[in-house]
Coordinates of C-alpha atoms and ligand atoms in Angstrom, one line a residue:
M1 CA 12.4 8.7 -24.5
K2 CA 11.5 5.0 -25.0
G3 CA 9.4 3.3 -22.4
Y4 CA 7.2 6.3 -21.8
A5 CA 3.9 7.1 -23.3
G6 CA 5.0 10.7 -23.5
K7 CA 2.1 12.6 -22.0
I8 CA 0.7 13.4 -18.7
L9 CA -3.1 13.9 -18.4
F10 CA -4.4 16.7 -16.2
V11 CA -8.1 16.7 -15.2
N12 CA -9.6 19.5 -13.1
L13 CA -12.9 18.3 -11.7
S14 CA -14.0 21.8 -10.6
T15 CA -13.7 23.4 -14.0
G16 CA -14.0 20.3 -16.2
E17 CA -10.7 21.3 -17.9
I18 CA -8.8 18.4 -19.5
K19 CA -5.3 18.9 -20.9
T20 CA -2.1 17.1 -21.6
E21 CA 1.5 18.0 -21.1
K22 CA 4.6 16.3 -22.5
T23 CA 6.4 14.0 -20.1
E24 CA 9.6 15.9 -19.7
D25 CA 13.0 14.3 -19.8
D26 CA 14.1 16.0 -16.6
L27 CA 11.0 14.8 -14.7
A28 CA 11.6 11.2 -15.9
R29 CA 15.4 11.3 -15.0
K30 CA 14.7 12.6 -11.5
F31 CA 11.5 10.7 -10.6
L32 CA 11.2 7.8 -13.1
G33 CA 7.4 7.5 -13.1
G34 CA 4.5 6.0 -11.0
V35 CA 4.8 7.2 -7.4
G36 CA 7.9 9.3 -8.3
F37 CA 5.8 11.5 -10.6
G38 CA 3.0 11.4 -7.9
A39 CA 5.4 12.6 -5.1
K40 CA 6.6 15.5 -7.3
Y41 CA 3.1 16.7 -8.4
L42 CA 1.6 16.2 -4.9
F43 CA 4.3 18.4 -3.4
D44 CA 4.0 21.0 -6.1
L45 CA 0.2 21.2 -6.4
C46 CA -1.3 20.3 -3.0
P47 CA -0.8 23.3 -0.7
K48 CA 0.4 23.0 2.9
G49 CA -2.5 22.3 5.2
A50 CA -4.9 21.3 2.4
D51 CA -7.9 19.4 3.6
P52 CA -7.4 15.8 2.3
L53 CA -11.1 15.7 1.6
G54 CA -11.3 19.2 0.0
P55 CA -10.8 20.4 -3.5
D56 CA -7.1 21.4 -2.9
N57 CA -6.0 17.8 -2.5
V58 CA -4.5 16.1 -5.6
I59 CA -4.8 12.5 -6.8
A60 CA -2.0 11.2 -9.0
V61 CA -2.8 7.9 -10.8
G62 CA 0.4 6.5 -12.3
A63 CA 2.0 4.0 -14.7
G64 CA 5.8 3.7 -15.0
P65 CA 8.2 3.2 -17.9
I66 CA 8.0 -0.6 -17.4
S67 CA 4.2 -0.6 -17.4
G68 CA 2.7 -2.3 -20.4
T69 CA 5.8 -4.3 -21.2
F70 CA 6.2 -8.0 -20.6
L71 CA 8.3 -7.7 -17.5
H72 CA 6.9 -9.2 -14.3
G73 CA 4.0 -7.3 -12.8
A74 CA 4.1 -4.6 -15.5
G75 CA 0.3 -4.1 -15.3
R76 CA 0.5 -2.6 -11.8
G77 CA -0.6 1.0 -11.3
T78 CA -0.1 3.5 -8.5
V79 CA -2.1 6.2 -6.7
V80 CA -0.6 9.1 -4.6
T81 CA -2.6 11.6 -2.6
K82 CA -2.8 13.3 0.8
S83 CA -4.3 10.8 3.3
P84 CA -7.5 11.6 5.3
L85 CA -6.4 8.9 7.8
T86 CA -2.9 10.2 8.5
G87 CA -2.9 13.8 7.3
G88 CA 0.3 13.0 5.4
Y89 CA 1.7 11.6 2.2
M90 CA 0.1 8.4 0.9
R91 CA 0.9 6.1 -1.9
G92 CA -0.4 2.7 -3.0
A93 CA 0.0 0.2 -5.8
F94 CA -2.6 -2.1 -7.3
G95 CA -2.5 -5.1 -9.6
G96 CA -4.4 -6.0 -12.7
D97 CA -3.9 -4.3 -16.1
F98 CA -5.2 -0.8 -15.6
A99 CA -1.7 0.8 -15.8
A100 CA -0.8 -1.1 -19.0
K101 CA -4.0 0.2 -20.7
L102 CA -3.2 3.7 -19.5
K103 CA 0.1 3.5 -21.3
Y104 CA -1.5 2.1 -24.4
A105 CA -3.9 5.0 -24.3
G106 CA -0.9 7.3 -24.4
Y107 CA -0.5 8.6 -20.8
D108 CA 2.2 8.1 -18.1
S109 CA 0.1 9.6 -15.3
I110 CA -3.2 11.3 -14.6
I111 CA -3.1 14.3 -12.3
I112 CA -6.6 15.0 -10.8
T113 CA -7.4 18.3 -9.0
G114 CA -10.5 20.1 -7.8
E115 CA -13.9 18.7 -6.9
A116 CA -16.8 17.9 -9.1
D117 CA -20.3 19.3 -8.3
S118 CA -22.0 16.0 -9.1
P119 CA -20.8 12.4 -9.5
K120 CA -18.5 11.8 -12.5
Y121 CA -16.4 9.1 -14.0
L122 CA -13.4 9.7 -16.2
Y123 CA -13.6 8.0 -19.6
I124 CA -10.3 7.5 -21.5
D125 CA -10.3 5.9 -24.9
D126 CA -7.0 6.8 -26.5
D127 CA -7.2 10.5 -27.3
T128 CA -10.9 10.8 -26.3
V129 CA -11.0 11.9 -22.6
E130 CA -14.3 12.9 -21.0
L131 CA -15.8 13.5 -17.6
R132 CA -19.1 11.6 -17.8
D133 CA -22.1 11.6 -15.5
A134 CA -21.9 9.0 -12.8
G135 CA -25.2 9.7 -11.2
G136 CA -26.4 6.2 -12.2
L137 CA -23.3 4.6 -10.7
W138 CA -23.3 6.4 -7.3
G139 CA -24.3 3.9 -4.6
L140 CA -23.1 0.8 -6.5
D141 CA -20.5 -1.4 -4.9
T142 CA -17.1 -1.9 -6.7
K143 CA -18.2 -5.1 -8.4
E144 CA -21.5 -3.6 -9.7
V145 CA -19.8 -0.4 -10.9
Q146 CA -17.2 -2.2 -12.9
E147 CA -20.0 -4.4 -14.5
K148 CA -22.1 -1.3 -15.3
I149 CA -19.2 0.6 -16.8
E150 CA -18.4 -2.4 -19.0
E151 CA -22.1 -2.3 -20.2
L152 CA -21.8 1.4 -20.9
T153 CA -18.5 1.1 -22.8
A154 CA -16.9 -2.2 -23.9
S155 CA -15.4 -5.2 -22.3
D156 CA -11.8 -4.1 -23.1
F157 CA -11.9 -1.1 -20.8
S158 CA -10.3 -1.4 -17.3
T159 CA -11.8 0.4 -14.4
L160 CA -10.5 1.8 -11.1
C161 CA -13.4 2.7 -8.8
I162 CA -14.7 3.3 -5.4
G163 CA -17.6 1.7 -3.5
P164 CA -19.9 3.0 -0.8
G165 CA -16.9 3.3 1.6
G166 CA -15.3 5.9 -0.6
E167 CA -18.6 7.7 -1.2
N168 CA -19.2 7.9 2.5
K169 CA -15.6 9.2 3.0
V170 CA -14.6 6.4 5.4
R171 CA -11.1 7.4 6.4
Y172 CA -9.6 4.1 5.2
A173 CA -11.7 3.6 2.1
C174 CA -9.7 2.2 -0.8
V175 CA -9.9 2.1 -4.6
I176 CA -10.5 -1.1 -6.4
H177 CA -9.6 -2.4 -9.9
D178 CA -11.0 -5.8 -10.7
V179 CA -10.8 -7.5 -7.3
R180 CA -7.4 -5.8 -6.5
A181 CA -7.2 -3.0 -3.9
C182 CA -5.1 0.1 -3.8
G183 CA -5.7 -0.3 -0.1
R184 CA -4.1 2.0 2.3
G185 CA -4.7 5.4 3.8
G186 CA -8.2 6.4 2.6
M187 CA -7.6 7.1 -1.1
G188 CA -11.1 6.0 -1.8
A189 CA -12.4 8.7 0.5
V190 CA -10.4 11.3 -1.5
F191 CA -12.1 10.0 -4.7
G192 CA -15.5 10.1 -2.9
A193 CA -14.9 13.7 -1.7
K194 CA -14.1 14.7 -5.2
K195 CA -17.2 12.9 -6.4
L196 CA -15.1 10.8 -8.7
K197 CA -16.6 7.4 -8.9
A198 CA -14.3 5.7 -11.4
I199 CA -11.7 6.0 -14.1
T200 CA -12.1 3.7 -17.0
V201 CA -9.5 3.3 -19.8
R202 CA -8.5 1.5 -22.9
G203 CA -5.8 2.2 -25.5
S204 CA -4.5 1.0 -28.8
K205 CA -1.0 2.4 -28.9
D206 CA 2.3 0.6 -28.5
V207 CA 4.9 1.1 -25.7
E208 CA 8.2 1.3 -27.5
V209 CA 11.2 0.0 -25.7
A210 CA 14.9 0.7 -26.3
D211 CA 16.2 -2.8 -26.7
L212 CA 13.7 -5.6 -27.0
G213 CA 16.4 -8.2 -27.5
K214 CA 18.2 -7.4 -24.3
M215 CA 14.9 -7.2 -22.4
F216 CA 14.0 -10.8 -23.5
K217 CA 17.5 -12.1 -22.8
H218 CA 17.7 -10.6 -19.3
Y219 CA 14.1 -11.6 -18.4
N220 CA 14.5 -15.1 -19.7
E221 CA 17.6 -15.6 -17.5
L222 CA 15.4 -14.9 -14.5
I223 CA 12.5 -17.3 -15.3
P224 CA 14.0 -20.3 -13.5
E225 CA 14.3 -18.0 -10.4
Y226 CA 10.6 -17.1 -10.6
E227 CA 9.7 -20.8 -10.9
T228 CA 11.7 -21.9 -7.9
K229 CA 11.6 -18.9 -5.5
G230 CA 8.1 -17.9 -6.4
K231 CA 6.7 -21.4 -6.1
G232 CA 5.2 -20.9 -2.6
L233 CA 3.2 -17.9 -3.9
T234 CA 2.2 -19.7 -7.0
D235 CA 0.9 -22.7 -5.0
Y236 CA -0.7 -20.9 -2.0
G237 CA -0.5 -17.1 -2.6
T238 CA 0.5 -14.8 0.3
P239 CA -1.7 -16.9 2.8
I240 CA 1.3 -19.3 2.9
L241 CA 2.8 -16.8 5.3
V242 CA 0.2 -17.5 8.1
N243 CA 1.8 -20.7 9.4
I244 CA 5.4 -19.5 8.7
I245 CA 5.0 -16.2 10.6
N246 CA 3.0 -17.8 13.3
N247 CA 5.6 -20.4 13.9
Q248 CA 8.3 -17.7 14.1
G249 CA 6.2 -16.1 16.8
S250 CA 5.3 -12.8 15.1
L251 CA 1.7 -13.1 13.9
G252 CA -0.2 -10.2 15.5
T253 CA -3.0 -11.8 17.6
Y254 CA -5.7 -10.3 19.8
N255 CA -4.7 -6.8 18.9
Y256 CA -1.0 -7.6 19.5
Q257 CA -1.6 -8.8 23.1
K258 CA 0.1 -11.9 21.7
E259 CA 2.1 -12.8 18.6
Q260 CA 1.1 -16.4 18.2
F261 CA -2.5 -17.5 17.3
E262 CA -3.3 -20.8 18.8
R263 CA -5.7 -21.5 15.9
A264 CA -3.5 -20.3 13.1
E265 CA -3.8 -23.6 11.3
E266 CA -7.5 -22.9 10.9
I267 CA -6.8 -19.8 8.9
S268 CA -3.7 -21.0 7.1
G269 CA -2.9 -20.9 3.4
E270 CA -2.7 -24.7 3.4
K271 CA -6.3 -25.0 4.7
L272 CA -7.5 -22.3 2.4
K273 CA -6.0 -24.2 -0.6
A274 CA -7.4 -27.6 0.6
E275 CA -10.9 -26.5 1.3
H276 CA -11.7 -23.3 -0.6
W277 CA -9.4 -22.9 -3.6
K278 CA -11.0 -22.9 -7.0
R279 CA -8.3 -21.5 -9.3
N280 CA -5.3 -19.2 -9.7
D281 CA -5.5 -15.8 -11.3
A282 CA -2.8 -13.3 -12.2
C283 CA -2.2 -9.7 -13.1
F284 CA -1.1 -8.6 -16.5
A285 CA 2.4 -10.0 -17.4
C286 CA 2.8 -11.9 -14.2
R287 CA 5.2 -14.9 -13.8
I288 CA 4.0 -15.9 -10.4
A289 CA 0.1 -15.8 -10.3
C290 CA -0.2 -15.3 -6.5
T291 CA -3.9 -14.4 -6.8
K292 CA -6.2 -17.2 -5.5
I293 CA -9.9 -17.4 -6.3
D294 CA -11.4 -19.1 -3.3
Q295 CA -15.0 -20.0 -2.6
A296 CA -17.0 -19.5 0.7
K297 CA -18.9 -22.7 1.5
S298 CA -21.7 -20.8 3.2
D299 CA -22.2 -18.5 0.2
P300 CA -20.9 -20.0 -3.1
A301 CA -21.5 -16.7 -4.8
V302 CA -18.5 -15.3 -3.0
T303 CA -15.4 -16.3 -4.9
E304 CA -12.4 -14.4 -3.9
G305 CA -9.4 -15.2 -1.8
P306 CA -8.1 -13.2 1.2
E307 CA -4.4 -12.3 1.2
Y308 CA -2.2 -13.0 4.2
E309 CA -2.7 -9.4 5.4
S310 CA -6.5 -9.9 5.6
L311 CA -6.1 -13.3 7.4
Y312 CA -4.0 -11.5 9.9
S313 CA -6.1 -8.3 10.3
L314 CA -9.6 -9.9 10.2
G315 CA -8.5 -13.3 11.5
S316 CA -5.8 -13.6 14.2
M317 CA -6.1 -10.0 15.3
C318 CA -9.8 -10.4 16.0
G319 CA -9.5 -14.0 17.1
V320 CA -11.7 -15.2 14.2
D321 CA -10.7 -18.7 13.1
D322 CA -13.4 -19.4 10.5
L323 CA -12.2 -19.2 6.9
D324 CA -15.7 -18.9 5.5
T325 CA -16.2 -15.7 7.6
L326 CA -12.9 -14.4 6.5
I327 CA -13.5 -15.0 2.8
R328 CA -16.9 -13.3 3.0
T329 CA -15.7 -10.4 5.1
D330 CA -12.7 -9.9 2.8
A331 CA -14.9 -9.9 -0.2
L332 CA -17.3 -7.5 1.5
C333 CA -14.5 -5.1 2.2
D334 CA -13.5 -5.1 -1.5
E335 CA -17.1 -4.6 -2.6
L336 CA -17.6 -1.7 -0.2
G337 CA -14.1 -0.4 -0.9
L338 CA -12.5 -0.7 2.6
D339 CA -8.9 -1.4 3.5
T340 CA -9.0 -4.8 5.2
I341 CA -5.9 -4.0 7.3
S342 CA -7.2 -0.8 8.8
F343 CA -10.7 -2.2 9.2
G344 CA -9.5 -5.4 10.9
L345 CA -7.3 -3.5 13.3
S346 CA -10.1 -1.1 14.1
V347 CA -12.3 -4.0 15.0
S348 CA -9.5 -5.6 17.1
F349 CA -9.1 -2.3 18.9
M350 CA -12.9 -2.3 19.6
M351 CA -12.6 -5.9 20.9
E352 CA -9.9 -5.0 23.4
A353 CA -11.7 -1.8 24.4
Q354 CA -14.8 -3.8 25.2
E355 CA -12.7 -6.4 27.1
K356 CA -11.2 -3.5 29.2
G357 CA -14.7 -2.0 29.7
L358 CA -13.8 1.3 27.9
L359 CA -16.5 1.6 25.4
G360 CA -18.7 3.5 27.8
D361 CA -21.0 5.7 25.7
V362 CA -20.3 4.3 22.3
D363 CA -23.4 3.2 20.4
L364 CA -22.5 -0.4 19.5
S365 CA -25.6 -0.9 17.3
G366 CA -26.4 -3.9 19.4
L367 CA -23.2 -5.7 18.5
D368 CA -21.0 -7.7 20.9
F369 CA -17.3 -7.1 20.3
S370 CA -16.1 -10.2 22.0
W371 CA -13.0 -11.8 20.6
G372 CA -13.7 -14.2 17.8
N373 CA -17.3 -13.0 17.2
R374 CA -17.6 -13.7 13.5
E375 CA -21.1 -12.4 13.0
A376 CA -20.1 -9.0 14.6
L377 CA -17.1 -8.8 12.3
Y378 CA -19.2 -9.2 9.1
K379 CA -22.0 -6.9 10.4
V380 CA -19.7 -4.1 11.5
C381 CA -18.1 -4.3 8.0
E382 CA -21.5 -3.5 6.4
L383 CA -22.1 -0.7 8.9
T384 CA -18.6 0.8 8.3
G385 CA -19.0 0.9 4.6
K386 CA -22.3 2.7 5.0
A387 CA -20.9 4.9 7.9
E388 CA -23.9 4.0 10.0
G389 CA -24.3 3.2 13.7
V390 CA -21.1 1.8 15.3
G391 CA -19.6 1.7 11.7
E392 CA -19.3 5.4 11.8
F393 CA -17.1 5.2 14.9
V394 CA -15.1 2.1 13.6
G395 CA -14.5 4.0 10.3
L396 CA -12.4 6.6 12.1
G397 CA -9.5 4.2 12.5
T398 CA -7.6 3.4 15.7
R399 CA -5.9 6.7 16.3
E400 CA -9.1 8.8 16.3
M401 CA -11.1 6.1 18.1
A402 CA -8.5 6.1 20.9
K403 CA -8.6 9.9 21.1
K404 CA -12.4 9.8 21.5
L405 CA -12.3 7.1 24.2
G406 CA -9.5 8.9 26.1
G407 CA -7.7 7.6 29.1
D408 CA -5.4 4.7 28.4
A409 CA -6.9 3.7 25.1
Y410 CA -3.9 5.1 23.2
K411 CA -1.8 2.2 24.8
F412 CA -3.6 -0.4 22.6
A413 CA -4.3 1.7 19.5
I414 CA -2.1 0.0 17.0
H415 CA -1.1 2.5 14.3
I416 CA 1.9 4.4 13.0
K417 CA 1.2 8.0 12.1
G418 CA -2.5 7.0 12.0
L419 CA -2.1 4.1 9.6
E420 CA -2.7 0.6 11.1
P421 CA 0.3 -1.7 10.4
A422 CA 0.4 -4.8 8.2
G423 CA 1.1 -8.2 9.7
H424 CA 4.8 -8.0 10.1
S425 CA 5.7 -7.4 13.7
G426 CA 7.2 -4.1 14.8
R427 CA 8.5 -5.8 17.9
G428 CA 9.9 -9.1 16.6
I429 CA 11.3 -7.7 13.3
K430 CA 13.6 -4.7 14.0
T431 CA 13.7 -3.8 10.3
M432 CA 10.0 -3.1 10.7
S433 CA 10.5 -1.3 14.0
I434 CA 12.6 1.3 12.2
G435 CA 10.9 0.8 8.8
Y436 CA 7.4 1.5 10.1
S437 CA 8.4 4.4 12.3
V438 CA 10.1 6.4 9.5
S439 CA 7.6 5.3 6.8
N440 CA 6.2 8.3 5.0
R441 CA 2.8 6.4 5.0
G442 CA 2.9 5.0 8.5
G443 CA 2.3 1.3 9.1
S444 CA 3.1 0.2 5.6
H445 CA 5.0 -3.1 4.8
H446 CA 5.8 -1.8 1.3
D447 CA 8.3 0.9 2.4
A448 CA 10.9 -1.1 4.3
R449 CA 10.4 -4.9 3.8
P450 CA 10.4 -7.6 6.4
S451 CA 11.4 -10.4 3.9
M452 CA 15.2 -10.5 4.7
E453 CA 14.6 -10.7 8.5
Y454 CA 12.3 -13.7 8.2
G455 CA 15.5 -15.6 7.4
F456 CA 17.3 -14.3 10.5
T457 CA 18.1 -16.1 13.8
R458 CA 16.8 -14.5 17.0
E459 CA 20.2 -13.2 17.7
Q460 CA 20.4 -11.5 14.3
R461 CA 17.0 -10.0 14.8
E462 CA 18.0 -8.5 18.2
D463 CA 21.1 -6.9 16.7
I464 CA 20.0 -3.4 15.7
S465 CA 23.4 -2.4 14.2
D466 CA 22.3 -3.2 10.7
K467 CA 18.6 -2.6 10.7
A468 CA 18.6 1.1 9.6
E469 CA 20.7 0.0 6.6
I470 CA 18.3 -2.8 5.8
A471 CA 15.3 -0.5 6.1
F472 CA 17.0 2.1 3.9
D473 CA 18.0 -0.4 1.2
T474 CA 14.6 -2.2 1.1
A475 CA 12.6 1.0 1.1
N476 CA 14.7 2.2 -1.9
W477 CA 13.9 -1.1 -3.7
T478 CA 10.1 -0.7 -3.1
T479 CA 10.2 2.9 -4.0
F480 CA 11.9 2.1 -7.3
G481 CA 9.3 -0.7 -7.8
D482 CA 6.4 1.7 -7.4
A483 CA 8.0 4.2 -9.7
A484 CA 9.0 1.7 -12.5
V485 CA 6.1 0.3 -11.9
I486 CA 6.5 -3.5 -11.1
C487 CA 5.2 -5.9 -8.6
H488 CA 7.2 -6.3 -5.4
L489 CA 6.5 -10.0 -5.1
C490 CA 9.3 -10.8 -7.5
E491 CA 11.8 -9.7 -4.9
K492 CA 13.0 -13.1 -3.9
S493 CA 13.9 -13.8 -7.5
T494 CA 15.3 -10.5 -8.6
G495 CA 16.5 -8.8 -5.4
L496 CA 15.4 -7.9 -1.9
V497 CA 17.3 -4.6 -2.4
L498 CA 18.2 -2.8 -5.6
T499 CA 20.3 -5.0 -7.8
E500 CA 21.7 -5.0 -11.3
N501 CA 18.6 -6.9 -12.4
Y502 CA 16.6 -3.8 -11.9
V503 CA 19.2 -1.5 -13.5
R504 CA 19.1 -3.7 -16.6
W505 CA 15.3 -3.6 -16.8
V506 CA 15.3 0.2 -16.7
N507 CA 18.2 0.6 -19.2
D508 CA 16.8 -2.0 -21.6
T509 CA 13.4 -0.3 -21.5
I510 CA 14.3 3.4 -21.6
G511 CA 17.7 3.3 -23.3
W512 CA 19.5 5.0 -20.4
D513 CA 22.9 4.0 -19.1
L514 CA 22.2 4.1 -15.4
T515 CA 24.5 2.6 -12.8
L516 CA 23.2 0.9 -9.6
E517 CA 24.3 4.0 -7.7
E518 CA 22.3 6.3 -10.0
L519 CA 19.2 4.1 -9.7
T520 CA 19.5 4.1 -5.9
E521 CA 19.7 7.9 -6.0
I522 CA 16.4 8.2 -7.9
A523 CA 14.7 6.0 -5.3
D524 CA 16.3 8.0 -2.5
R525 CA 15.2 11.3 -4.1
I526 CA 11.6 10.1 -4.4
Y527 CA 11.5 8.9 -0.8
T528 CA 13.0 12.3 0.3
M529 CA 10.4 14.2 -1.7
E530 CA 7.7 12.2 0.0
R531 CA 9.3 13.0 3.4
A532 CA 9.5 16.7 2.5
F533 CA 5.7 16.7 1.8
N534 CA 5.2 15.3 5.4
C535 CA 7.7 17.7 6.9
R536 CA 5.9 20.7 5.3
E537 CA 2.8 19.4 7.1
G538 CA 4.7 19.3 10.4
I539 CA 5.2 15.6 10.5
T540 CA 8.8 15.1 11.7
R541 CA 10.9 13.1 14.2
K542 CA 8.3 13.4 16.9
D543 CA 6.0 11.3 14.7
D544 CA 8.6 8.7 13.8
K545 CA 7.4 6.3 16.6
L546 CA 5.7 3.0 17.0
P547 CA 2.5 2.0 18.8
W548 CA 2.8 2.4 22.5
R549 CA 2.5 -1.4 22.9
F550 CA 5.4 -2.1 20.5
M551 CA 7.6 0.3 22.6
N552 CA 6.6 -0.7 26.1
E553 CA 5.2 -4.3 26.2
P554 CA 7.5 -7.2 25.3
I555 CA 6.0 -10.1 23.3
P556 CA 4.6 -12.2 26.1
D557 CA 5.4 -15.7 24.9
G558 CA 6.6 -17.8 21.9
P559 CA 9.9 -17.9 20.1
L560 CA 10.3 -14.1 20.2
K561 CA 9.2 -13.7 23.8
G562 CA 10.7 -10.6 25.4
M563 CA 11.3 -8.7 22.2
Y564 CA 10.0 -5.1 21.8
C565 CA 11.5 -1.8 20.7
P566 CA 12.1 0.7 23.5
Q567 CA 12.6 4.4 22.8
E568 CA 16.5 4.3 23.3
E569 CA 16.7 1.5 20.7
L570 CA 14.5 3.3 18.2
D571 CA 16.5 6.6 18.7
Q572 CA 19.7 4.8 17.8
M573 CA 18.2 3.4 14.6
L574 CA 16.5 6.8 13.7
D575 CA 19.8 8.6 14.0
R576 CA 21.5 6.2 11.7
Y577 CA 18.6 6.2 9.3
Y578 CA 18.4 10.0 9.1
E579 CA 22.2 10.0 8.4
L580 CA 21.8 7.6 5.5
R581 CA 19.0 9.7 4.0
G582 CA 20.6 13.1 4.5
W583 CA 17.9 14.3 6.9
N584 CA 18.8 16.4 9.9
E585 CA 18.5 15.3 13.6
N586 CA 14.8 16.3 13.5
G587 CA 14.2 14.1 10.4
I588 CA 13.9 17.0 8.0
P589 CA 15.7 16.6 4.6
T590 CA 18.7 19.0 4.6
K591 CA 19.1 21.8 2.1
E592 CA 22.4 20.2 1.0
R593 CA 20.7 16.9 0.2
L594 CA 17.8 18.5 -1.6
E595 CA 20.2 20.5 -3.7
K596 CA 22.3 17.4 -4.4
F597 CA 19.0 15.8 -5.7
G598 CA 18.3 18.8 -7.9
I599 CA 15.2 19.8 -5.9
G600 CA 16.7 22.6 -3.8
Y601 CA 13.4 24.6 -4.2
V602 CA 11.8 22.2 -1.7
A603 CA 13.9 23.4 1.1
D604 CA 12.4 26.9 0.8
Q605 CA 9.1 25.4 1.9
L606 CA 10.4 23.6 5.0
E607 CA 10.9 24.9 8.5
Y608 CA 14.3 24.1 10.0
Ligands
SF4_1 S1 2.7 -11.9 -8.1 FE1 0.5 -11.5 -7.5 S2 0.3 -9.3 -7.2 FE2 2.3 -9.6 -8.3 S3 1.8 -9.3 -10.5 FE3 1.5 -11.5 -10.0 S4 -0.7 -11.8 -9.4 FE4 -0.2 -9.6 -9.3

């Protein structure tokens, strides 16, 4: 098979065993790569009820058939595991060049099991694969550990690692490569529990493709699209969305008590560019270069740019309007290895809890959780990474904090299945109402995508008749993207749903003759495999819901005033969505659909 490195690397941290297996044609045909392989191995190897922070959990680090080629975003990698934050399936993708190097080293995926008895890092240099002592790396932040590994190896290694957040098993600790986070659901804590500090890789092999000429031709045809439709991202990065989304009236603000931030201009992409921007950066094989290297004025050593999601979670959600604080806190999250979205929404939850007088016995470590308190935001970030003082409580995430506070705290705990949502309103964007609620991960904006609905009128937004279809189609696109593996930010240029562009990329690379329908079926199969993992854990229709606030409190003002998603509306969309996926009325994949997908054995492990 062209496009594939041809081997999967298995590493057992408990026994130290390292082995490879051939990447089988049947696996590739059914699951493509990246998160597809991850979903399959997680279902097969991680037993029902496994402790996410125990030795039975599995980590699948993936590349895809497109990784390491010249197609847009072909350096992105993926991680799949069972989440300590949600208790369910979790996947993530990260930029940089790690996945390209994994392919050059000769591997399509790494499947990690067990738990080491002392800190280790995984060293991969082509066919040399070793578990090395990481005693001297433990305790270092993500910047330091990457520098140290470079000293220990060579500058052409790429490293995926955790910081203190992962070591301290913070439930939303992330893994970091370069300055790029694989952010959601606590994957860093799973690495930390396994005492796996890092994976470092370089390789010298080629990735053979089926038809280089066609790849060039089809890609070159798209370059004008990237240059025009990707221009906003090239100029400002994702922070360009702050003003756009705020003006549309769907920027989560003050823990979603509002959806317009009166000081949005202060945290906008335009202001960031004018006052803090130093230069652009890009992942391997990127046509857009959305990464911005910004500088904090109060600490010029901090040079890193927050994404839109961080400006929302740390900024408007917490009422913090100071870009310097946001740049520094975003960088601190990366260094400690914390997910900025879950961290920011955990702080905004604390701010509302303090406002409502509900913090009672919680030890606040002397911090004042008033809206907009920038010093508290930075300080609680430090404490959360160390799991000290109030940081230990904040590190639980909103669902667990609300349970501990009791009473009405659940009414303002903003999460879906335990995962705090990204900055795309579950009230004002009905695609996200259904998309978040059915997401296998919870509050992820890279299952269903909001992009199409940002171009809709209010009337179109309120019409729920097409939203299950849009959520289904866009989630199939992102699932394909994370299996192929490519960057989702090309979607405006190449397709907001699966299109012939993607079919050509796969066929040109691998040499298959897939149709659009067949490619869609691969994405649908992967999504259903992920769903089956959750169903086996008991996560079903009862969990396909939105935060209480999204279902009961209309947006109070602004252009989308009055919009929310009541249960009856959600039920209608859920019924249609399950029908499209071939899941039963309880949201469980049917035996017939699983057999159609060639994975009938999965049904034997589900309770109907
Ligand atoms: S658009 Fe941004 S995230 Fe995507 S590959 Fe380029 S730099 Fe990386």
